[in-house]
GROMACS .gro file of C-alpha atoms in nm:
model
  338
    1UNK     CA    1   0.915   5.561   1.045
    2UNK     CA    2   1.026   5.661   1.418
    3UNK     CA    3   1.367   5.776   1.464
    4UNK     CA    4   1.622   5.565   1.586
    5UNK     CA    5   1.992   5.643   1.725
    6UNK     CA    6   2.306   5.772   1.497
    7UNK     CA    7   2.485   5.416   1.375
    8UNK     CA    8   2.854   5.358   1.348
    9UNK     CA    9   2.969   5.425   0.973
   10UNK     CA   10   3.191   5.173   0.746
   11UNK     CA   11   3.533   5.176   0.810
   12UNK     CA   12   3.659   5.272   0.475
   13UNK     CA   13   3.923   5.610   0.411
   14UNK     CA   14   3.919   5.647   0.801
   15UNK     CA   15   4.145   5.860   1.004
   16UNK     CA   16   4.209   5.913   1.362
   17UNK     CA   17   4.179   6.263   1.535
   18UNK     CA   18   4.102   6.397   1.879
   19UNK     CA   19   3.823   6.675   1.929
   20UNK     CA   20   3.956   6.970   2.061
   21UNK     CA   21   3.643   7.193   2.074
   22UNK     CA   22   3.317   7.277   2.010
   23UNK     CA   23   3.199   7.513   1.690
   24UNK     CA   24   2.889   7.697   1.618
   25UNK     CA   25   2.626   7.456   1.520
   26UNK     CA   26   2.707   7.177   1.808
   27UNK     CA   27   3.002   7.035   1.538
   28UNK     CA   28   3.308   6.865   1.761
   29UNK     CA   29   3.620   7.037   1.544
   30UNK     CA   30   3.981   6.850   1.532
   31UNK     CA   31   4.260   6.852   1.302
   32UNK     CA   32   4.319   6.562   1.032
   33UNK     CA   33   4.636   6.492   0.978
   34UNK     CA   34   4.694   6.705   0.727
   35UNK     CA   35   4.654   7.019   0.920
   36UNK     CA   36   4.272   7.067   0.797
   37UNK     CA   37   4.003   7.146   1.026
   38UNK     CA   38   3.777   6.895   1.031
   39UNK     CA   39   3.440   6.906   1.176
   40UNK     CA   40   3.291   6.567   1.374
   41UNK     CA   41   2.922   6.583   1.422
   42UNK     CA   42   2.789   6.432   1.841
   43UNK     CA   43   3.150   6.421   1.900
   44UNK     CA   44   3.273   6.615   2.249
   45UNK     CA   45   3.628   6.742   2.332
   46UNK     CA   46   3.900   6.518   2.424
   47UNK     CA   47   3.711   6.214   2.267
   48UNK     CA   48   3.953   5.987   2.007
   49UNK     CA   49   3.807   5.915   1.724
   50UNK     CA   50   3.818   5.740   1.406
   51UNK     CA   51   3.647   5.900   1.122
   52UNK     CA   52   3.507   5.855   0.765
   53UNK     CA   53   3.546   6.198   0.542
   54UNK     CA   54   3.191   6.269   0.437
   55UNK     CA   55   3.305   6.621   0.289
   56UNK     CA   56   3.706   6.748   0.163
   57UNK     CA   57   3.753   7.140   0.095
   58UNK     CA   58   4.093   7.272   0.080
   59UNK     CA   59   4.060   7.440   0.431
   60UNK     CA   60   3.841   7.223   0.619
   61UNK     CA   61   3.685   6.858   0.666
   62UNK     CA   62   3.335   6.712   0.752
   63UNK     CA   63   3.382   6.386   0.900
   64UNK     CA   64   3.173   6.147   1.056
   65UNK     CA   65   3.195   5.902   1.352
   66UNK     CA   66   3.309   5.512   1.300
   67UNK     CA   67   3.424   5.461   1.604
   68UNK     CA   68   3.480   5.563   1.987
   69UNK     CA   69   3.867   5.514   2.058
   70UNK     CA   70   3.857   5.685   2.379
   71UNK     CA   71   3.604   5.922   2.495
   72UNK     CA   72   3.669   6.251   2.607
   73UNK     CA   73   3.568   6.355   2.983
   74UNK     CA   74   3.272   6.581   2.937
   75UNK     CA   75   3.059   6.308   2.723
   76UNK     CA   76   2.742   6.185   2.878
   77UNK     CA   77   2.485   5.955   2.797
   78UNK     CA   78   2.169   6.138   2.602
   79UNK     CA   79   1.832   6.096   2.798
   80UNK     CA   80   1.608   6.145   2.493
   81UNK     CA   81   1.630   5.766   2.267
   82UNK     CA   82   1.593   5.978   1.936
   83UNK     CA   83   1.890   6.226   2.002
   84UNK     CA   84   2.127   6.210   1.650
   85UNK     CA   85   1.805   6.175   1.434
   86UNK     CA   86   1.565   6.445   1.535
   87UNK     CA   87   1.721   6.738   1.423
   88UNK     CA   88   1.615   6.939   1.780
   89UNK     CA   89   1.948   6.907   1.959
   90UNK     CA   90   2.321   6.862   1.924
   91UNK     CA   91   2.446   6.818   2.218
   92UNK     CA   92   2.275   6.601   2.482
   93UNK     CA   93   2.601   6.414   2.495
   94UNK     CA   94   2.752   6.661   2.674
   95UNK     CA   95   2.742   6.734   3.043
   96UNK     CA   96   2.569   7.075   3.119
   97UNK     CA   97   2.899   7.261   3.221
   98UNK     CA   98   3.072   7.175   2.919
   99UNK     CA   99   2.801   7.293   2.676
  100UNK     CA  100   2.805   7.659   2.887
  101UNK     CA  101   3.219   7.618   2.852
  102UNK     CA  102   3.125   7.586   2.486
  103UNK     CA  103   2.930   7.877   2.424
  104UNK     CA  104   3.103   8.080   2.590
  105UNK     CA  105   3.432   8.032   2.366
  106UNK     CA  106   3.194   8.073   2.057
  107UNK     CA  107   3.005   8.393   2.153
  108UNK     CA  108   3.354   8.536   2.241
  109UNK     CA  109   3.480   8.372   1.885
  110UNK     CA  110   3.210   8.569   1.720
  111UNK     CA  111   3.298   8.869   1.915
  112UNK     CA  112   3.618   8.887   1.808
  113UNK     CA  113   3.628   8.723   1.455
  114UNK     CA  114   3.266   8.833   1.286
  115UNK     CA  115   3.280   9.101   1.526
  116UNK     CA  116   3.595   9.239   1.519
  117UNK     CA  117   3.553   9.338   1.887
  118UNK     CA  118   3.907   9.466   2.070
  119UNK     CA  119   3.842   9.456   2.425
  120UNK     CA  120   3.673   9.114   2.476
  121UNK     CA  121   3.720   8.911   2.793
  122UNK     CA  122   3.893   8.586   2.721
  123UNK     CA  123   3.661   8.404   3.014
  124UNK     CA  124   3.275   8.493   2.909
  125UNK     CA  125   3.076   8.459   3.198
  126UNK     CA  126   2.780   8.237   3.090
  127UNK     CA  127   2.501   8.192   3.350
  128UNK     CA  128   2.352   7.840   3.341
  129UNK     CA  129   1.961   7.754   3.349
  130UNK     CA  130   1.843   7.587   3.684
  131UNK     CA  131   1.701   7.346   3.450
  132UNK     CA  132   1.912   7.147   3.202
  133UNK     CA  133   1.577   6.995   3.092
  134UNK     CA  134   1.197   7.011   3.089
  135UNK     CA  135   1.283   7.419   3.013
  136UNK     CA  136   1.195   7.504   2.663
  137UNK     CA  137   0.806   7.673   2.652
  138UNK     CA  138   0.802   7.725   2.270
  139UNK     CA  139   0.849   7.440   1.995
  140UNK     CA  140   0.749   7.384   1.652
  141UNK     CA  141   0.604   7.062   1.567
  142UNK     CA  142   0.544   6.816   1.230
  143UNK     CA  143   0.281   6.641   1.168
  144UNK     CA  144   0.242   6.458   0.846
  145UNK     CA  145   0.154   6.096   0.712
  146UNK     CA  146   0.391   5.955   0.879
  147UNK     CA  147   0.327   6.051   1.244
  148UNK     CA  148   0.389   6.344   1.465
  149UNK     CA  149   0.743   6.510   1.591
  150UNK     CA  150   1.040   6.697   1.471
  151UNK     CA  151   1.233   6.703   1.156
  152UNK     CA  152   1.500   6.464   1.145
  153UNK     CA  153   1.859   6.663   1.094
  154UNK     CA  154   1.927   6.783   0.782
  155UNK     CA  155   1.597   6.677   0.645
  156UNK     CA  156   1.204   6.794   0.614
  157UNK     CA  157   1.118   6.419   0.697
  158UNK     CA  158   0.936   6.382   1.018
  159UNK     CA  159   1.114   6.244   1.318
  160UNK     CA  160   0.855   6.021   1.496
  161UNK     CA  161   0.821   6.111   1.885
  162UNK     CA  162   0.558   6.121   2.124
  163UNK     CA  163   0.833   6.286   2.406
  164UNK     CA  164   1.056   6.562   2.448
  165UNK     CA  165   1.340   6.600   2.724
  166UNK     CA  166   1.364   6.971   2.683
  167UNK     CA  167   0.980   7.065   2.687
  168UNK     CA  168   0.816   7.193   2.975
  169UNK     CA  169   0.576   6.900   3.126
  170UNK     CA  170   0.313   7.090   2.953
  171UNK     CA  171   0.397   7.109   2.657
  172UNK     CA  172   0.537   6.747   2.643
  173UNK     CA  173   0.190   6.669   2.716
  174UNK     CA  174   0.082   6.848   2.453
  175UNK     CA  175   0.330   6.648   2.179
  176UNK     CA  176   0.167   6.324   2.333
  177UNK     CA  177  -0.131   6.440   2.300
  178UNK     CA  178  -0.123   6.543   1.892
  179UNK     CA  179   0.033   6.205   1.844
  180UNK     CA  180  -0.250   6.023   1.956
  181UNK     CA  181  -0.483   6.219   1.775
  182UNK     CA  182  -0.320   6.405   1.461
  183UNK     CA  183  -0.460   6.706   1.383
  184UNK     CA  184  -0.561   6.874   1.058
  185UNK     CA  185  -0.412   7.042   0.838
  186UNK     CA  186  -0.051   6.850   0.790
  187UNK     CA  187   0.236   7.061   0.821
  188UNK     CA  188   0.445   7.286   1.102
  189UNK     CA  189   0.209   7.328   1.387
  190UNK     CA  190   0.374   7.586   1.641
  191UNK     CA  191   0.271   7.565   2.058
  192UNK     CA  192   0.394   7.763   2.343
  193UNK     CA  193   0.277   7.744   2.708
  194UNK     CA  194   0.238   7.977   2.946
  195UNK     CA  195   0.386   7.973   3.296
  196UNK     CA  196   0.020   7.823   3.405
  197UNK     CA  197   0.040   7.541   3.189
  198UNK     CA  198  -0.182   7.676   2.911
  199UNK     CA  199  -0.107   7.583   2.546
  200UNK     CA  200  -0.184   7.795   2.204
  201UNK     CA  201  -0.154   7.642   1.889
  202UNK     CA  202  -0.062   7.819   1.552
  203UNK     CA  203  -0.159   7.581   1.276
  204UNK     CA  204   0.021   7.579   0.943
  205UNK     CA  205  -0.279   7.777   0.799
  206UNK     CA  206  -0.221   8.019   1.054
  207UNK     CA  207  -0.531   7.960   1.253
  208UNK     CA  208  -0.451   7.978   1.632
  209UNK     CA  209  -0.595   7.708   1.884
  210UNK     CA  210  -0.619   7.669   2.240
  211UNK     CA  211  -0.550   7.932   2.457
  212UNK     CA  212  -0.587   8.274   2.274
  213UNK     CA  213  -0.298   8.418   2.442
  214UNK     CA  214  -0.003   8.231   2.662
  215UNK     CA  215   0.100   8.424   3.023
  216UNK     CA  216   0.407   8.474   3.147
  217UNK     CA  217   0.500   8.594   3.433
  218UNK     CA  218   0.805   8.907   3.474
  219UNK     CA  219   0.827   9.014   3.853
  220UNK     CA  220   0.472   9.177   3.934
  221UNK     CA  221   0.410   9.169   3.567
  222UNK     CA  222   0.236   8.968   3.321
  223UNK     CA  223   0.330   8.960   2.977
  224UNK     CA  224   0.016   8.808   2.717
  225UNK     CA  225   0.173   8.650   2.413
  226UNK     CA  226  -0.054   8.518   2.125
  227UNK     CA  227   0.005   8.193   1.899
  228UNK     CA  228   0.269   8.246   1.668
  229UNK     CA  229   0.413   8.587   1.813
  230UNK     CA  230   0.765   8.494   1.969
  231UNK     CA  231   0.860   8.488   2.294
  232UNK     CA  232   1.175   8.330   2.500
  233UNK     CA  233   1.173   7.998   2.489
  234UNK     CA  234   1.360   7.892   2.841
  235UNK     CA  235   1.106   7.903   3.113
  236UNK     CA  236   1.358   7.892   3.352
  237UNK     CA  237   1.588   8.211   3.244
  238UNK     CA  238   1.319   8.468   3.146
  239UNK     CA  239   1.359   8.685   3.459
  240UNK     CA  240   1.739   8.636   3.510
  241UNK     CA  241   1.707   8.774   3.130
  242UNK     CA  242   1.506   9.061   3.156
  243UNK     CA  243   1.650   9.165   3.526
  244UNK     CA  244   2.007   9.161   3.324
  245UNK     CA  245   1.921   9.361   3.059
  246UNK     CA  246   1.767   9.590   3.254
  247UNK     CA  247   2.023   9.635   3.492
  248UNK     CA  248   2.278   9.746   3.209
  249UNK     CA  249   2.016   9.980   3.050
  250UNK     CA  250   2.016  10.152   3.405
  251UNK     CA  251   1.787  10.439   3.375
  252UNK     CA  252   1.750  10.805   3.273
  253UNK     CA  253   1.528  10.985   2.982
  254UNK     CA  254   1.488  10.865   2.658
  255UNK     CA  255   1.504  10.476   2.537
  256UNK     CA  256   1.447  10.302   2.190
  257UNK     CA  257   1.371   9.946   2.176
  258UNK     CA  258   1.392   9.784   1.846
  259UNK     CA  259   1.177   9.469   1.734
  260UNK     CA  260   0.992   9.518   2.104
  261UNK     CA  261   0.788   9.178   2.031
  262UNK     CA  262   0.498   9.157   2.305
  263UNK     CA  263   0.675   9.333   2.548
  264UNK     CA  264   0.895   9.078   2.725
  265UNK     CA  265   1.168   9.372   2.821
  266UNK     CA  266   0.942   9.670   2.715
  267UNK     CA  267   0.742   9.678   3.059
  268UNK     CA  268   1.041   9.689   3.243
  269UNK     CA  269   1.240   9.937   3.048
  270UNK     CA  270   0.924  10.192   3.093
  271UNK     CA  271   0.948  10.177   3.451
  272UNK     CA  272   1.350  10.287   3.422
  273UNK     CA  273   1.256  10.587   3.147
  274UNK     CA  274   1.082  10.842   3.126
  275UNK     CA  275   0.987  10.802   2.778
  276UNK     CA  276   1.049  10.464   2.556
  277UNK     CA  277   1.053  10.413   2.176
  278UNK     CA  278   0.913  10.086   2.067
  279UNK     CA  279   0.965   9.927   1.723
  280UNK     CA  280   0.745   9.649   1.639
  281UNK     CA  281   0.621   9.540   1.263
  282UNK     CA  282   0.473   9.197   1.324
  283UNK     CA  283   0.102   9.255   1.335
  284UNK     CA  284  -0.029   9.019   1.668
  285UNK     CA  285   0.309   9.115   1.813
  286UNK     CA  286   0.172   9.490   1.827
  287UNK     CA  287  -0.194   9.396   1.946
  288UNK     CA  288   0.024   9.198   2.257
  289UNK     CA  289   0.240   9.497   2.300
  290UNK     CA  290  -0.072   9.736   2.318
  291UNK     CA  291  -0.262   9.572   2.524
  292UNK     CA  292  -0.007   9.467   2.825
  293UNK     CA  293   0.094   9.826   2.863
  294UNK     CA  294  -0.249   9.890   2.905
  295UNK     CA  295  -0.264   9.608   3.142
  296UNK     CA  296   0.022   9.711   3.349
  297UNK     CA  297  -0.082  10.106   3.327
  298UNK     CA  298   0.213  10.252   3.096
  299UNK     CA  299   0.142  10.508   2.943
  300UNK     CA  300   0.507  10.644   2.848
  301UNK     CA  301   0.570  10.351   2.578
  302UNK     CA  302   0.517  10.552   2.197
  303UNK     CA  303   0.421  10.177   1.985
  304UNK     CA  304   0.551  10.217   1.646
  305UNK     CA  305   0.404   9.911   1.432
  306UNK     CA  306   0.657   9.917   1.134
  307UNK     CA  307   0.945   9.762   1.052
  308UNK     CA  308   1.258   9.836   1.180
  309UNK     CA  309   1.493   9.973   0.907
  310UNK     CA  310   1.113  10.177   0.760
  311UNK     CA  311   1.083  10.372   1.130
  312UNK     CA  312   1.416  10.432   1.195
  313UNK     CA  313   1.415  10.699   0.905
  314UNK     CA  314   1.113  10.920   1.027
  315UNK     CA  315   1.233  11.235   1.123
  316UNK     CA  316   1.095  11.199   1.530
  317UNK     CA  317   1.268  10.918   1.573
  318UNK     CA  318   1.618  11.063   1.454
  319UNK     CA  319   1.581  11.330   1.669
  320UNK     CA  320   1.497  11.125   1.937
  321UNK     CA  321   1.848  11.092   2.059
  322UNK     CA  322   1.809  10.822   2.316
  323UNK     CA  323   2.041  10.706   2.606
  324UNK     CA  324   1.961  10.376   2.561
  325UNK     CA  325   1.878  10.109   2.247
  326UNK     CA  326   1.781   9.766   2.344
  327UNK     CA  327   1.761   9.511   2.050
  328UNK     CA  328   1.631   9.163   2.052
  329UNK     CA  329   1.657   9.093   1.653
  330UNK     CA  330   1.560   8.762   1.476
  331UNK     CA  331   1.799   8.513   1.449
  332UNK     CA  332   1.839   8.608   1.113
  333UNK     CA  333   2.025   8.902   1.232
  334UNK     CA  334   1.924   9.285   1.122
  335UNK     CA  335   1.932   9.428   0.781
  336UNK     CA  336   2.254   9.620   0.720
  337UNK     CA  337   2.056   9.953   0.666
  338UNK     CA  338   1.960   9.920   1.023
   0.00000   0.00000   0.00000
């Protein structure tokens, strides 16, 4: 069945509460009266709310909304009719500046709590995409019996859709397009576009479709990124990105670069030292890699097509004794013997 909006909840064991931040995940988080934490999904600071408990630990609260008392000043209305169900996005009820306020205080939270960082600024710069929407060049989409479109939140259902706010025009067109026409097999289908509108496909089987590789562009660069390898998903940031990074690496000698992926910051960090270190274990991730520093005429990259924790043990690469390591892990974070 389509989607439809998040509905108000019985009124039963409520409580009232204002939402003082934001927490990892997108959660709103307030105090019950009690003293608890309690943790409000689609709920933005300074809103008033009363709340069902959905979830009582001895430390903290999940709650969920009954009603709007008073709204707090940062809430907007969503633009996409299925936010609350699809399980894409968490905060499209918040205006742009507050979600950057947002992350800011949890990156620096993470810092300093997981972290245990000392010297961390208590204002975390945070530099905003031009785009707030029509950005993201990478999704992964369901199709199954039932239609085509994301999983709904906390679920493997499907979340009908045939339209994404936060795709690029491209591959929004792309989403309509597999709705009218579902393709085969059922499952996770992943797409990307490249910065000329061109989409690949990875099917659950792992065939890829369409376009064998997806282009985007880096400065006078062009990095070639095959279905299924990963790449950054906001059009609209890459290059802020990679100048960033590259402008704290600086340059000198010697650089390692772990999980290098296609080469998104590898290109770049060759042209700042002499000699670069890449790390790279995912099979079409290396073939990408290989063949755009061929492209661009590198010859000072040494491609090392194992996994990370595996190739950091080999006895060049500890005596390698670089100025520099760049990272750019999986969200899953790295393994603790790296």
């Amino acid at each position: 069945m389509p989607c439809s909006s998040t509905t108000a909840m019985p009124r039963s064991g409520s409580l009232e509460l204002t939402v003082e931040r934001l927490a990892t995940g997108g959660d709103g988080v307030g105090r019950a009266p009690d003293g608890r934490v309690t943790f409000i999904p689609f709920s933005a600071p300074g809103d008033r709310l009363r709340v069902r408990t959905t979830e009582a630990r001895r430390r903290y609260l999940r709650a969920s909304v009954i009603e709007m008392i008073t709204p707090g000043p940062s809430r907007v209305a969503p633009p996409c009719p299925v936010f609350g169900s699809c399980g894409g996005c968490s905060w499209q009820h918040l205006s742009y500046s507050a979600q950057l306020e947002a992350k800011g205080g949890i990156l620096r939270d993470a810092l300093t709590r997981i972290g245990k960082l000392a010297s961390v600024p208590e204002q975390i710069e945070m530099r905003g995409s031009p785009l707030a929407y029509g950005y993201r060049s990478r999704a992964r989409v369901v199709v199954e019996e039932g239609g085509v479109g994301f999983r709904r939140r906390r679920s493997h259902d499907v979340c009908v859709t045939a339209h994404c706010p936060v795709l690029v025009p491209a591959l929004d067109a792309a989403l309509e397009g597999l709705g009218r026409d579902p393709p085969a097999p059922r499952g996770e289908w992943e797409l990307a576009a490249g910065d000329d509108g061109e989409i690949s496909l990875l099917a659950p089987d792992g065939r890829p479709l369409g376009a064998k590789r997806t282009r985007i562009r880096l400065g006078d660069d062009a990095v070639a990124i095959s279905a299924g390898v990963f790449s950054q998903a906001n059009s609209a940031l890459r290059v802020e990105l990679a100048d960033a990074v590259h402008e704290a690496a600086g340059e000198g000698e010697r650089a390692l670069e772990l999980y290098a992926g296609a080469g998104f910051l590898t290109l770049g960090l060759a042209r700042r030292f002499r000699r670069v270190v890449a790390i790279e274990s995912h099979r079409r991730a290396v073939r990408d890699l290989r063949e755009n520093l061929r492209a661009a005429r590198i010859d000072s990259v040494e491609v090392h097509a194992r996994p990370v924790e595996d190739a950091l043990g080999d006895a060049p690469l500890q005596e390698l004794r670089p100025e520099e390591v760049e990272l750019d892990p999986p969200r899953s974070g790295m393994p603790r013997a790296v």
